[in-house]
mmCIF file of C-alpha atoms in Angstrom:
data_model
loop_
_atom_site.group_PDB
_atom_site.id
_atom_site.type_symbol
_atom_site.label_atom_id
_atom_site.label_comp_id
_atom_site.label_asym_id
_atom_site.label_seq_id
_atom_site.Cartn_x
_atom_site.Cartn_y
_atom_site.Cartn_z
ATOM 1 C CA GLY A 1 -13.376 9.368 11.120
ATOM 2 C CA ALA A 2 -11.698 6.211 12.287
ATOM 3 C CA GLY A 3 -9.355 5.771 9.344
ATOM 4 C CA VAL A 4 -7.461 7.622 6.662
ATOM 5 C CA SER A 5 -9.884 9.181 4.209
ATOM 6 C CA GLN A 6 -9.045 10.069 0.625
ATOM 7 C CA SER A 7 -11.109 11.989 -1.887
ATOM 8 C CA PRO A 8 -12.189 11.670 -4.542
ATOM 9 C CA SER A 9 -12.124 7.875 -4.780
ATOM 10 C CA ASN A 10 -12.033 8.119 -8.568
ATOM 11 C CA LYS A 11 -11.019 10.982 -10.822
ATOM 12 C CA VAL A 12 -11.077 11.143 -14.586
ATOM 13 C CA THR A 13 -9.411 14.165 -16.097
ATOM 14 C CA GLU A 14 -8.340 15.374 -19.495
ATOM 15 C CA LYS A 15 -4.690 15.535 -20.394
ATOM 16 C CA GLY A 16 -3.267 18.937 -19.552
ATOM 17 C CA LYS A 17 -5.684 19.685 -16.720
ATOM 18 C CA ASP A 18 -4.637 20.153 -13.096
ATOM 19 C CA VAL A 19 -5.952 17.847 -10.369
ATOM 20 C CA GLU A 20 -6.009 17.984 -6.588
ATOM 21 C CA LEU A 21 -6.178 14.877 -4.441
ATOM 22 C CA ARG A 22 -7.080 15.134 -0.788
ATOM 23 C CA CYS A 23 -6.034 13.089 2.227
ATOM 24 C CA ASP A 24 -7.534 13.325 5.704
ATOM 25 C CA PRO A 25 -5.197 11.436 8.043
ATOM 26 C CA ILE A 26 -6.152 9.818 11.309
ATOM 27 C CA SER A 27 -6.589 12.508 13.942
ATOM 28 C CA GLY A 28 -3.407 13.081 15.926
ATOM 29 C CA HIS A 29 -1.122 11.335 13.463
ATOM 30 C CA THR A 30 2.022 13.368 13.008
ATOM 31 C CA ALA A 31 3.373 11.781 9.842
ATOM 32 C CA LEU A 32 1.795 11.535 6.413
ATOM 33 C CA TYR A 33 2.915 9.784 3.219
ATOM 34 C CA TRP A 34 1.845 9.897 -0.402
ATOM 35 C CA TYR A 35 2.484 6.921 -2.674
ATOM 36 C CA ARG A 36 1.652 6.149 -6.271
ATOM 37 C CA GLN A 37 0.782 2.671 -7.474
ATOM 38 C CA SER A 38 0.402 1.752 -11.116
ATOM 39 C CA LEU A 39 -1.630 -1.331 -12.057
ATOM 40 C CA GLY A 40 0.121 -4.514 -11.020
ATOM 41 C CA GLN A 41 3.091 -2.685 -9.584
ATOM 42 C CA GLY A 42 4.554 -1.772 -6.219
ATOM 43 C CA LEU A 43 4.363 1.374 -4.128
ATOM 44 C CA GLU A 44 6.234 4.356 -5.484
ATOM 45 C CA PHE A 45 7.110 6.826 -2.727
ATOM 46 C CA LEU A 46 6.242 10.442 -3.517
ATOM 47 C CA ILE A 47 6.502 12.610 -0.403
ATOM 48 C CA TYR A 48 6.660 12.373 3.401
ATOM 49 C CA PHE A 49 5.564 14.922 5.992
ATOM 50 C CA GLN A 50 6.640 14.573 9.619
ATOM 51 C CA GLY A 51 5.525 17.135 12.154
ATOM 52 C CA ASN A 52 7.078 20.534 11.588
ATOM 53 C CA SER A 53 10.109 19.162 9.743
ATOM 54 C CA ALA A 54 10.741 20.029 6.129
ATOM 55 C CA PRO A 55 8.979 17.414 3.963
ATOM 56 C CA ASP A 56 10.948 14.724 2.153
ATOM 57 C CA LYS A 57 10.074 15.443 -1.482
ATOM 58 C CA SER A 58 12.661 13.108 -2.953
ATOM 59 C CA GLY A 59 10.052 10.872 -4.615
ATOM 60 C CA LEU A 60 8.162 13.510 -6.588
ATOM 61 C CA PRO A 61 8.674 12.508 -10.243
ATOM 62 C CA SER A 62 8.629 16.008 -11.737
ATOM 63 C CA ASP A 63 7.969 19.638 -10.894
ATOM 64 C CA ARG A 64 4.372 19.114 -12.030
ATOM 65 C CA PHE A 65 3.830 17.326 -8.705
ATOM 66 C CA SER A 66 3.522 19.173 -5.400
ATOM 67 C CA ALA A 67 1.956 18.544 -2.028
ATOM 68 C CA GLU A 68 1.193 20.476 1.072
ATOM 69 C CA ARG A 69 -0.041 19.678 4.511
ATOM 70 C CA THR A 70 -1.964 22.449 6.180
ATOM 71 C CA GLY A 71 -2.037 22.752 9.939
ATOM 72 C CA GLY A 72 -0.324 19.415 10.356
ATOM 73 C CA SER A 73 -3.472 17.592 9.282
ATOM 74 C CA VAL A 74 -5.116 17.502 5.841
ATOM 75 C CA SER A 75 -2.829 17.094 2.854
ATOM 76 C CA THR A 76 -3.383 17.918 -0.800
ATOM 77 C CA LEU A 77 -1.403 16.410 -3.659
ATOM 78 C CA THR A 78 -1.535 18.564 -6.781
ATOM 79 C CA ILE A 79 -0.616 17.390 -10.260
ATOM 80 C CA GLN A 80 -0.355 20.136 -12.850
ATOM 81 C CA ARG A 81 -0.754 19.644 -16.594
ATOM 82 C CA THR A 82 -1.598 15.974 -16.160
ATOM 83 C CA GLN A 83 -0.164 13.415 -18.564
ATOM 84 C CA GLN A 84 -1.442 9.937 -19.402
ATOM 85 C CA GLU A 85 1.471 8.370 -17.537
ATOM 86 C CA ASP A 86 0.149 10.001 -14.351
ATOM 87 C CA SER A 87 -2.754 7.527 -14.411
ATOM 88 C CA ALA A 88 -2.436 5.414 -11.265
ATOM 89 C CA VAL A 89 -3.826 4.924 -7.783
ATOM 90 C CA TYR A 90 -2.567 7.537 -5.363
ATOM 91 C CA LEU A 91 -2.386 6.267 -1.791
ATOM 92 C CA CYS A 92 -2.063 8.275 1.387
ATOM 93 C CA ALA A 93 -0.917 6.877 4.725
ATOM 94 C CA SER A 94 -0.537 8.356 8.183
ATOM 95 C CA THR A 95 1.199 7.280 11.347
ATOM 96 C CA PHE A 96 1.945 8.541 14.808
ATOM 97 C CA VAL A 97 5.596 9.290 15.478
ATOM 98 C CA ARG A 98 6.750 10.305 18.911
ATOM 99 C CA ASP A 99 9.878 8.644 20.228
ATOM 100 C CA ARG A 100 12.186 5.749 19.539
ATOM 101 C CA ALA A 101 10.436 3.452 21.982
ATOM 102 C CA GLU A 102 7.123 3.683 20.233
ATOM 103 C CA ASN A 103 6.746 2.035 16.861
ATOM 104 C CA THR A 104 3.453 2.246 15.066
ATOM 105 C CA GLU A 105 2.558 1.096 11.612
ATOM 106 C CA ALA A 106 1.302 3.348 8.837
ATOM 107 C CA PHE A 107 -2.433 3.269 8.141
ATOM 108 C CA PHE A 108 -3.472 3.609 4.519
ATOM 109 C CA GLY A 109 -6.467 5.153 2.874
ATOM 110 C CA GLN A 110 -8.343 3.417 0.062
ATOM 111 C CA GLY A 111 -6.640 5.556 -2.548
ATOM 112 C CA THR A 112 -7.706 7.816 -5.387
ATOM 113 C CA ARG A 113 -7.772 6.187 -8.817
ATOM 114 C CA LEU A 114 -6.676 8.827 -11.313
ATOM 115 C CA THR A 115 -7.313 8.305 -14.998
ATOM 116 C CA VAL A 116 -5.939 10.815 -17.488
ATOM 117 C CA VAL A 117 -7.617 10.616 -20.887
ATOM 118 C CA GLY B 1 16.266 2.812 -1.613
ATOM 119 C CA GLU B 2 12.623 3.616 -2.257
ATOM 120 C CA SER B 3 10.277 1.197 -3.900
ATOM 121 C CA VAL B 4 9.917 1.986 -7.572
ATOM 122 C CA GLY B 5 7.318 1.053 -10.160
ATOM 123 C CA LEU B 6 8.538 -2.471 -10.850
ATOM 124 C CA HIS B 7 6.373 -5.313 -11.990
ATOM 125 C CA LEU B 8 5.538 -7.476 -8.993
ATOM 126 C CA PRO B 9 7.061 -10.955 -8.640
ATOM 127 C CA THR B 10 4.428 -13.664 -8.177
ATOM 128 C CA LEU B 11 4.408 -16.610 -5.798
ATOM 129 C CA SER B 12 1.882 -19.371 -6.546
ATOM 130 C CA VAL B 13 0.965 -21.720 -3.711
ATOM 131 C CA GLN B 14 -1.474 -24.604 -3.440
ATOM 132 C CA GLU B 15 -4.272 -24.084 -0.953
ATOM 133 C CA GLY B 16 -3.347 -25.674 2.365
ATOM 134 C CA ASP B 17 0.394 -25.405 1.802
ATOM 135 C CA ASN B 18 2.638 -23.015 3.696
ATOM 136 C CA SER B 19 3.779 -19.816 1.967
ATOM 137 C CA ILE B 20 7.077 -18.040 2.461
ATOM 138 C CA ILE B 21 7.455 -14.513 1.168
ATOM 139 C CA ASN B 22 10.922 -13.009 1.278
ATOM 140 C CA CYS B 23 12.158 -9.446 1.490
ATOM 141 C CA ALA B 24 15.615 -7.922 1.434
ATOM 142 C CA TYR B 25 15.740 -4.588 3.218
ATOM 143 C CA SER B 26 18.192 -1.827 2.499
ATOM 144 C CA ASN B 27 19.167 0.030 5.681
ATOM 145 C CA SER B 28 21.292 -1.799 8.233
ATOM 146 C CA ALA B 29 20.233 0.789 10.827
ATOM 147 C CA SER B 30 16.528 -0.049 10.449
ATOM 148 C CA ASP B 31 15.105 -1.265 13.743
ATOM 149 C CA TYR B 32 11.430 -1.776 13.019
ATOM 150 C CA PHE B 33 9.881 -3.914 10.304
ATOM 151 C CA ILE B 34 6.338 -4.391 9.146
ATOM 152 C CA TRP B 35 4.459 -6.652 6.757
ATOM 153 C CA TYR B 36 1.418 -5.342 4.900
ATOM 154 C CA LYS B 37 -1.237 -7.129 2.867
ATOM 155 C CA GLN B 38 -2.935 -5.380 -0.042
ATOM 156 C CA GLU B 39 -6.078 -6.920 -1.471
ATOM 157 C CA SER B 40 -7.340 -5.909 -4.874
ATOM 158 C CA GLY B 41 -8.813 -2.416 -4.895
ATOM 159 C CA LYS B 42 -7.810 -1.639 -1.325
ATOM 160 C CA GLY B 43 -5.001 0.114 0.478
ATOM 161 C CA PRO B 44 -2.310 -1.955 2.235
ATOM 162 C CA GLN B 45 -3.224 -3.212 5.695
ATOM 163 C CA PHE B 46 -0.972 -4.117 8.618
ATOM 164 C CA ILE B 47 -0.363 -7.817 9.235
ATOM 165 C CA ILE B 48 2.485 -8.120 11.712
ATOM 166 C CA ASP B 49 5.540 -6.226 12.872
ATOM 167 C CA ILE B 50 8.849 -7.026 14.511
ATOM 168 C CA ARG B 51 11.532 -4.996 16.262
ATOM 169 C CA SER B 52 15.206 -5.506 15.607
ATOM 170 C CA ASN B 53 15.809 -6.945 19.088
ATOM 171 C CA MET B 54 13.809 -9.998 18.030
ATOM 172 C CA ASP B 55 14.410 -12.575 15.309
ATOM 173 C CA LYS B 56 10.978 -14.175 15.251
ATOM 174 C CA ARG B 57 7.440 -13.155 15.990
ATOM 175 C CA GLN B 58 4.260 -15.149 15.570
ATOM 176 C CA GLY B 59 0.724 -14.094 14.921
ATOM 177 C CA GLN B 60 -2.352 -15.949 13.874
ATOM 178 C CA ARG B 61 -1.181 -18.248 11.020
ATOM 179 C CA VAL B 62 1.659 -15.823 10.262
ATOM 180 C CA THR B 63 5.261 -15.742 11.413
ATOM 181 C CA VAL B 64 7.834 -13.088 10.642
ATOM 182 C CA LEU B 65 11.529 -13.952 10.709
ATOM 183 C CA LEU B 66 14.279 -11.360 10.813
ATOM 184 C CA ASN B 67 17.908 -11.984 9.917
ATOM 185 C CA LYS B 68 19.807 -8.767 10.536
ATOM 186 C CA THR B 69 23.126 -10.261 9.465
ATOM 187 C CA VAL B 70 21.986 -10.514 5.857
ATOM 188 C CA LYS B 71 19.256 -7.850 6.071
ATOM 189 C CA HIS B 72 16.517 -10.342 5.274
ATOM 190 C CA LEU B 73 12.918 -10.515 6.372
ATOM 191 C CA SER B 74 10.424 -13.264 5.659
ATOM 192 C CA LEU B 75 6.718 -13.797 6.164
ATOM 193 C CA GLN B 76 5.457 -17.309 6.608
ATOM 194 C CA ILE B 77 1.773 -18.061 6.184
ATOM 195 C CA ALA B 78 0.604 -21.426 7.482
ATOM 196 C CA ALA B 79 -2.109 -23.420 5.714
ATOM 197 C CA THR B 80 -2.553 -20.832 2.979
ATOM 198 C CA GLN B 81 -6.160 -20.033 2.104
ATOM 199 C CA PRO B 82 -7.737 -18.415 -0.979
ATOM 200 C CA GLY B 83 -8.346 -15.289 1.103
ATOM 201 C CA ASP B 84 -4.592 -14.917 1.479
ATOM 202 C CA SER B 85 -4.300 -14.071 -2.215
ATOM 203 C CA ALA B 86 -3.008 -10.493 -2.247
ATOM 204 C CA VAL B 87 0.119 -8.408 -2.657
ATOM 205 C CA TYR B 88 2.429 -8.454 0.342
ATOM 206 C CA PHE B 89 4.818 -5.616 1.150
ATOM 207 C CA CYS B 90 7.581 -5.485 3.688
ATOM 208 C CA ALA B 91 8.536 -2.144 5.202
ATOM 209 C CA GLU B 92 11.445 -0.921 7.295
ATOM 210 C CA LYS B 93 11.997 2.043 9.544
ATOM 211 C CA TYR B 94 14.847 3.543 11.506
ATOM 212 C CA SER B 95 13.422 4.980 14.715
ATOM 213 C CA GLY B 96 16.009 7.708 14.995
ATOM 214 C CA GLY B 97 15.992 10.865 12.965
ATOM 215 C CA TYR B 98 13.270 11.279 10.397
ATOM 216 C CA GLN B 99 11.523 7.972 11.159
ATOM 217 C CA LYS B 100 10.356 7.434 7.609
ATOM 218 C CA VAL B 101 8.901 4.048 6.644
ATOM 219 C CA THR B 102 10.374 2.611 3.449
ATOM 220 C CA PHE B 103 8.470 -0.053 1.509
ATOM 221 C CA GLY B 104 9.836 -2.980 -0.468
ATOM 222 C CA THR B 105 8.710 -3.766 -3.995
ATOM 223 C CA GLY B 106 6.036 -6.271 -3.006
ATOM 224 C CA THR B 107 5.193 -9.886 -3.860
ATOM 225 C CA LYS B 108 1.936 -11.100 -5.338
ATOM 226 C CA LEU B 109 0.684 -14.285 -3.697
ATOM 227 C CA GLN B 110 -1.666 -16.452 -5.759
ATOM 228 C CA VAL B 111 -3.385 -19.286 -3.947
ATOM 229 C CA ILE B 112 -4.416 -22.158 -6.183
ATOM 230 C CA PRO B 113 -7.626 -23.838 -4.961
#
């Protein structure tokens, strides 16, 4: 596809259940980000993958959150034992990173709206 | 630091007036800056960018100003229209090392018809 694709677009889950959110980045993009956005608030950084480097997990709010990126492409964000405060829009972005001379912006998906009931 | 879940500040502007949205960035080594626009229900979209070797860049109805001395970035929107109503985020990146983009907290722009 031409853009970043996220699935599902909406997810309603019961408290205590595990959920998996998927992100398909733009083909060839080496870097991938996950953000969380609560209603009316800013972007909360969760995790950053860049090439073969170890991911920057500094934004993950608890050990219930994890993410992986298989084969340098598709990424899955997993939330275990979901809580009501996990309800938010989860946004994925990808960008192409090569060298200092080349700056490209991050392209965002439409997000997954997670509701924990 | 990273953007956290803070309630967004709001800027209200009369239609037709010019808007100025400000952003203070955190890393003095950052050399690439981007403004994004996020409309309701959508992901953020690129508006304009600027490298640190410039202090001004103009697009269509938008101008970005960079003041590296005080680590300040601004987005000016000329003749603001109702379609400009959105949340605006600035972002910074240092091109060396990890090259991670860091987002600011965002500003909600409300255009009054």
